[in-house]
């Protein structure tokens, strides 16, 4: 029997990445309608034939609350139409940071979110999820998960565009990314100490950076959300007499006007990956995902 091509669907806002992935893996691009009824409920209609076909849904999960129901309804609809397995490509995976009870009365929402996704997707492919206290996705997800890393792409960007870089991780959680990126970019790195006392209240301590005065500081972190972590670090580097830094984030969450505030804080440039589409997304993750799916 002729093997049917897989079919890729873009959830709203993911059209470019889905199209590029489908081209790269020589799959079909599925057609669907996802829209809101006037009362705010979600309408989903699949227009392509999915019977017995491997189905790939592309949906990055920044601002996840509004994305979850369309994703769940689409997955259930595809299964009702006979799709042969649903792979969710979520280049940014949300709810990874509330991974323990920080204050009495809180829930571990990363676990609840994982069990919801595991209920309707058969596999999950993601990029640099915020695994900090958890070491593996299988601790919370019950479906097979593939974790891809953007570090080689970031190293290549640094090697190609930045002269004499000093990589800087704003906190111990960032060390895993910074160390890997620095190794591949053949650059030195330092890791700072961060204390967060509220959503937008961050203090960072900068160790002796004087010996790196002639370097270009490159801040590297997985997520830029309120950008307070980056902005606080930029301020300290300025006080230490360092050059204006380049900020590189894997995931451009940019809550509210965080991007504008970061740009105004004295940075040279802000660069992110297109795990979340944004005007700063100069680093393209299409091939990273496509090569894995092809394999
Ligand atoms: C947390 O440890 C992460 O690695 C990032 O440093 C953090 O999410 C950045 O958040 P924000 O941009 O809100 O300071």
XYZ file of C-alpha atoms and ligand atoms in Angstrom:
309
model
C 0.000 0.000 0.000
C 1.201 3.526 -0.840
C 2.280 5.352 2.355
C 0.336 8.556 2.763
C 2.214 11.790 3.292
C 1.943 13.286 6.768
C -0.158 16.407 7.040
C 0.794 19.556 8.979
C -1.764 21.954 10.488
C -1.033 25.448 11.764
C -2.966 26.700 14.735
C -3.663 30.456 14.339
C -0.430 32.481 14.492
C 1.785 29.523 13.508
C 1.207 29.647 9.739
C 4.754 30.568 8.679
C 6.556 27.935 10.739
C 3.984 25.245 9.844
C 4.336 26.015 6.132
C 8.132 25.919 6.302
C 8.134 22.660 8.270
C 5.700 21.029 5.845
C 7.916 22.048 2.916
C 11.083 20.833 4.618
C 9.628 17.410 5.444
C 7.687 17.165 2.154
C 4.359 16.866 3.936
C 1.029 18.394 2.956
C -0.192 21.548 4.609
C -3.653 20.943 6.043
C -6.564 23.313 5.675
C -8.777 24.178 8.589
C -10.943 26.901 10.057
C -10.438 27.943 13.667
C -12.464 30.946 14.728
C -14.359 32.440 17.610
C -18.156 32.495 17.761
C -19.560 35.894 18.800
C -19.930 34.567 22.350
C -16.221 33.705 22.523
C -16.594 29.940 22.073
C -14.238 28.239 19.595
C -15.321 26.839 16.215
C -13.082 24.249 14.533
C -13.554 22.671 11.096
C -11.024 20.461 9.292
C -11.193 20.841 5.490
C -8.459 18.348 4.497
C -8.740 14.587 4.362
C -6.847 13.201 7.358
C -8.031 9.581 7.406
C -5.140 7.240 8.277
C -2.621 10.086 8.017
C 0.072 11.050 10.498
C -0.926 14.494 11.681
C 1.367 17.224 12.959
C -0.035 20.276 14.753
C 2.169 23.341 15.031
C 1.212 25.515 17.980
C 3.644 27.504 20.051
C 2.327 27.870 23.569
C 3.140 31.387 24.725
C -0.049 32.832 26.277
C -1.298 29.255 26.520
C -4.670 29.670 28.177
C -6.341 30.933 24.993
C -4.603 28.282 22.851
C -5.409 25.183 24.800
C -9.105 24.763 23.904
C -8.630 25.258 20.119
C -5.786 22.732 20.300
C -7.827 20.228 22.248
C -10.887 20.623 19.973
C -8.753 20.278 16.849
C -7.035 17.136 18.151
C -10.330 15.509 19.102
C -11.831 16.458 15.705
C -8.843 15.022 13.832
C -9.113 11.774 15.772
C -12.843 11.596 15.057
C -11.961 11.953 11.347
C -9.572 8.996 11.512
C -6.173 10.733 11.786
C -3.396 8.278 12.565
C -1.757 9.894 15.608
C -1.336 13.516 16.589
C 2.153 14.970 17.055
C 2.166 18.350 18.703
C 5.034 20.640 17.732
C 5.094 23.306 20.459
C 8.399 25.149 19.917
C 7.749 27.066 23.150
C 6.218 25.051 25.953
C 4.367 26.987 28.629
C 3.808 26.316 32.321
C 7.257 24.883 32.920
C 8.287 27.379 35.610
C 5.655 26.654 38.302
C 7.351 23.331 38.950
C 7.008 23.293 42.738
C 4.945 24.779 45.517
C 6.739 28.067 46.248
C 4.077 29.354 48.690
C 1.493 27.412 50.703
C -1.779 27.012 48.806
C -0.250 27.003 45.307
C -0.619 24.189 42.790
C 2.130 22.672 40.649
C 0.595 23.893 37.388
C 3.367 22.439 35.205
C 2.020 18.984 36.163
C -1.621 19.874 35.506
C -0.746 21.396 32.130
C 1.329 18.345 31.191
C -1.489 15.967 31.994
C -3.916 18.005 29.860
C -1.580 17.957 26.830
C -0.818 14.254 27.353
C -4.537 13.563 27.204
C -5.051 14.726 23.582
C -1.606 14.631 21.878
C 0.198 11.353 21.151
C 3.709 12.847 21.013
C 5.253 16.236 21.784
C 8.215 17.971 20.154
C 9.507 21.106 21.840
C 12.584 23.333 22.047
C 14.460 24.163 25.247
C 11.612 23.722 27.718
C 12.416 25.292 31.099
C 13.659 22.114 32.772
C 15.215 23.312 35.987
C 14.094 21.398 39.037
C 12.686 18.732 36.724
C 15.348 16.977 34.721
C 13.245 15.189 32.175
C 9.895 15.707 30.476
C 8.869 12.166 31.423
C 8.636 13.301 35.046
C 5.442 15.184 34.139
C 4.410 14.169 30.584
C 2.999 10.687 30.014
C 3.438 10.823 26.203
C 6.762 10.474 24.331
C 8.469 13.888 24.205
C 11.396 15.051 22.123
C 13.381 17.978 23.463
C 15.394 19.871 20.842
C 18.002 22.515 21.659
C 18.586 25.854 19.960
C 22.116 26.181 21.405
C 23.930 25.221 18.180
C 21.880 27.768 16.210
C 22.648 30.475 18.784
C 26.359 29.603 18.747
C 26.371 29.820 14.945
C 24.640 33.227 15.114
C 27.226 34.505 17.622
C 30.184 33.182 15.622
C 28.856 34.784 12.460
C 27.721 38.168 13.803
C 29.545 39.083 17.037
C 33.223 39.954 17.455
C 35.029 38.966 20.664
C 31.915 37.872 22.589
C 31.683 37.304 26.359
C 28.624 35.177 27.066
C 26.694 36.034 30.215
C 24.024 33.914 31.891
C 21.833 36.003 34.198
C 21.281 33.224 36.766
C 22.277 29.673 37.650
C 19.237 28.356 35.778
C 20.687 29.755 32.560
C 24.060 28.042 33.043
C 22.994 24.930 31.105
C 22.252 27.032 27.977
C 25.112 29.511 28.293
C 27.777 26.861 28.855
C 26.669 24.909 25.794
C 26.387 27.982 23.568
C 29.787 29.270 24.749
C 31.472 25.936 24.052
C 30.225 25.809 20.461
C 30.946 29.497 19.855
C 34.408 29.037 21.358
C 33.833 32.018 23.687
C 34.293 32.636 27.443
C 31.223 32.795 29.708
C 30.233 33.926 33.187
C 27.069 33.233 35.167
C 25.508 35.827 37.474
C 23.408 35.498 40.610
C 19.741 36.477 40.486
C 17.182 36.949 43.250
C 13.556 37.351 42.152
C 11.249 38.670 44.871
C 8.203 39.340 42.652
C 6.964 39.012 39.032
C 8.739 42.237 38.092
C 11.212 42.528 40.973
C 14.605 41.097 40.086
C 18.079 41.765 41.578
C 21.220 40.556 39.849
C 24.810 40.579 41.097
C 27.607 40.913 38.555
C 30.982 39.397 39.468
C 34.275 40.976 38.364
C 33.820 41.679 34.673
C 36.684 44.191 34.372
C 38.982 41.709 32.698
C 36.432 41.376 29.890
C 36.203 45.131 29.157
C 37.222 44.644 25.517
C 34.623 41.940 24.916
C 31.091 42.354 23.587
C 28.739 41.194 26.358
C 26.141 38.741 25.067
C 23.348 37.930 27.524
C 21.847 34.514 26.860
C 18.675 33.191 28.495
C 15.959 30.703 27.600
C 12.923 32.931 28.152
C 12.524 36.706 27.985
C 9.157 37.418 29.589
C 8.914 40.696 31.546
C 12.568 41.263 30.502
C 13.339 42.370 34.081
C 16.143 39.786 34.274
C 17.804 41.181 31.146
C 17.151 44.856 31.996
C 18.595 44.500 35.508
C 21.704 42.796 34.098
C 22.131 45.417 31.357
C 22.135 48.133 34.076
C 24.897 46.412 36.052
C 27.028 45.906 32.956
C 26.641 49.591 32.090
C 27.743 50.556 35.628
C 30.732 48.246 35.286
C 31.774 50.182 32.156
C 31.082 47.345 29.723
C 30.035 47.869 26.087
C 26.298 47.876 25.272
C 25.282 44.187 25.324
C 23.485 42.004 22.813
C 20.590 40.081 24.398
C 19.750 36.669 22.997
C 16.701 34.756 24.179
C 15.426 31.446 22.876
C 11.767 32.287 23.540
C 10.433 35.804 22.871
C 7.513 35.803 25.309
C 7.779 39.601 25.851
C 4.930 40.285 28.268
C 3.213 43.657 27.715
C 5.741 46.258 26.546
C 8.781 44.263 27.746
C 10.425 44.353 24.309
C 10.244 48.159 24.069
C 11.536 48.521 27.648
C 14.435 46.198 26.942
C 15.325 48.099 23.766
C 15.358 51.353 25.768
C 17.544 49.931 28.550
C 20.817 50.452 26.704
C 21.186 47.248 24.701
C 22.901 47.127 21.361
C 20.500 44.529 19.935
C 17.865 41.953 20.938
C 17.821 38.641 19.069
C 15.510 35.664 19.581
C 14.603 32.369 17.915
C 11.305 32.020 16.052
C 9.927 29.520 18.583
C 7.502 32.403 19.172
C 7.136 34.608 16.079
C 8.457 38.127 16.856
C 10.192 40.980 15.034
C 13.429 40.042 16.876
C 13.332 36.400 15.690
C 16.473 36.252 13.554
C 17.306 32.656 14.429
C 15.205 30.150 12.508
C 14.352 26.788 14.122
C 12.581 25.251 11.100
C 15.423 22.901 10.151
C 16.028 21.853 13.747
C 12.427 20.604 13.919
C 12.246 19.317 10.334
C 15.441 17.259 10.577
C 14.135 15.533 13.698
C 10.711 14.802 12.152
C 12.312 13.462 8.951
C 14.443 11.069 10.990
C 13.967 31.825 34.686
O 14.753 31.329 35.434
C 14.234 31.943 33.230
O 15.390 31.253 32.853
C 14.334 33.390 32.801
O 15.479 33.986 33.396
C 13.120 34.146 33.219
O 11.981 33.454 32.821
C 13.114 35.532 32.617
O 11.964 36.157 33.061
P 11.792 37.723 32.970
O 12.030 38.138 31.552
O 10.354 37.938 33.399
O 12.747 38.359 33.922
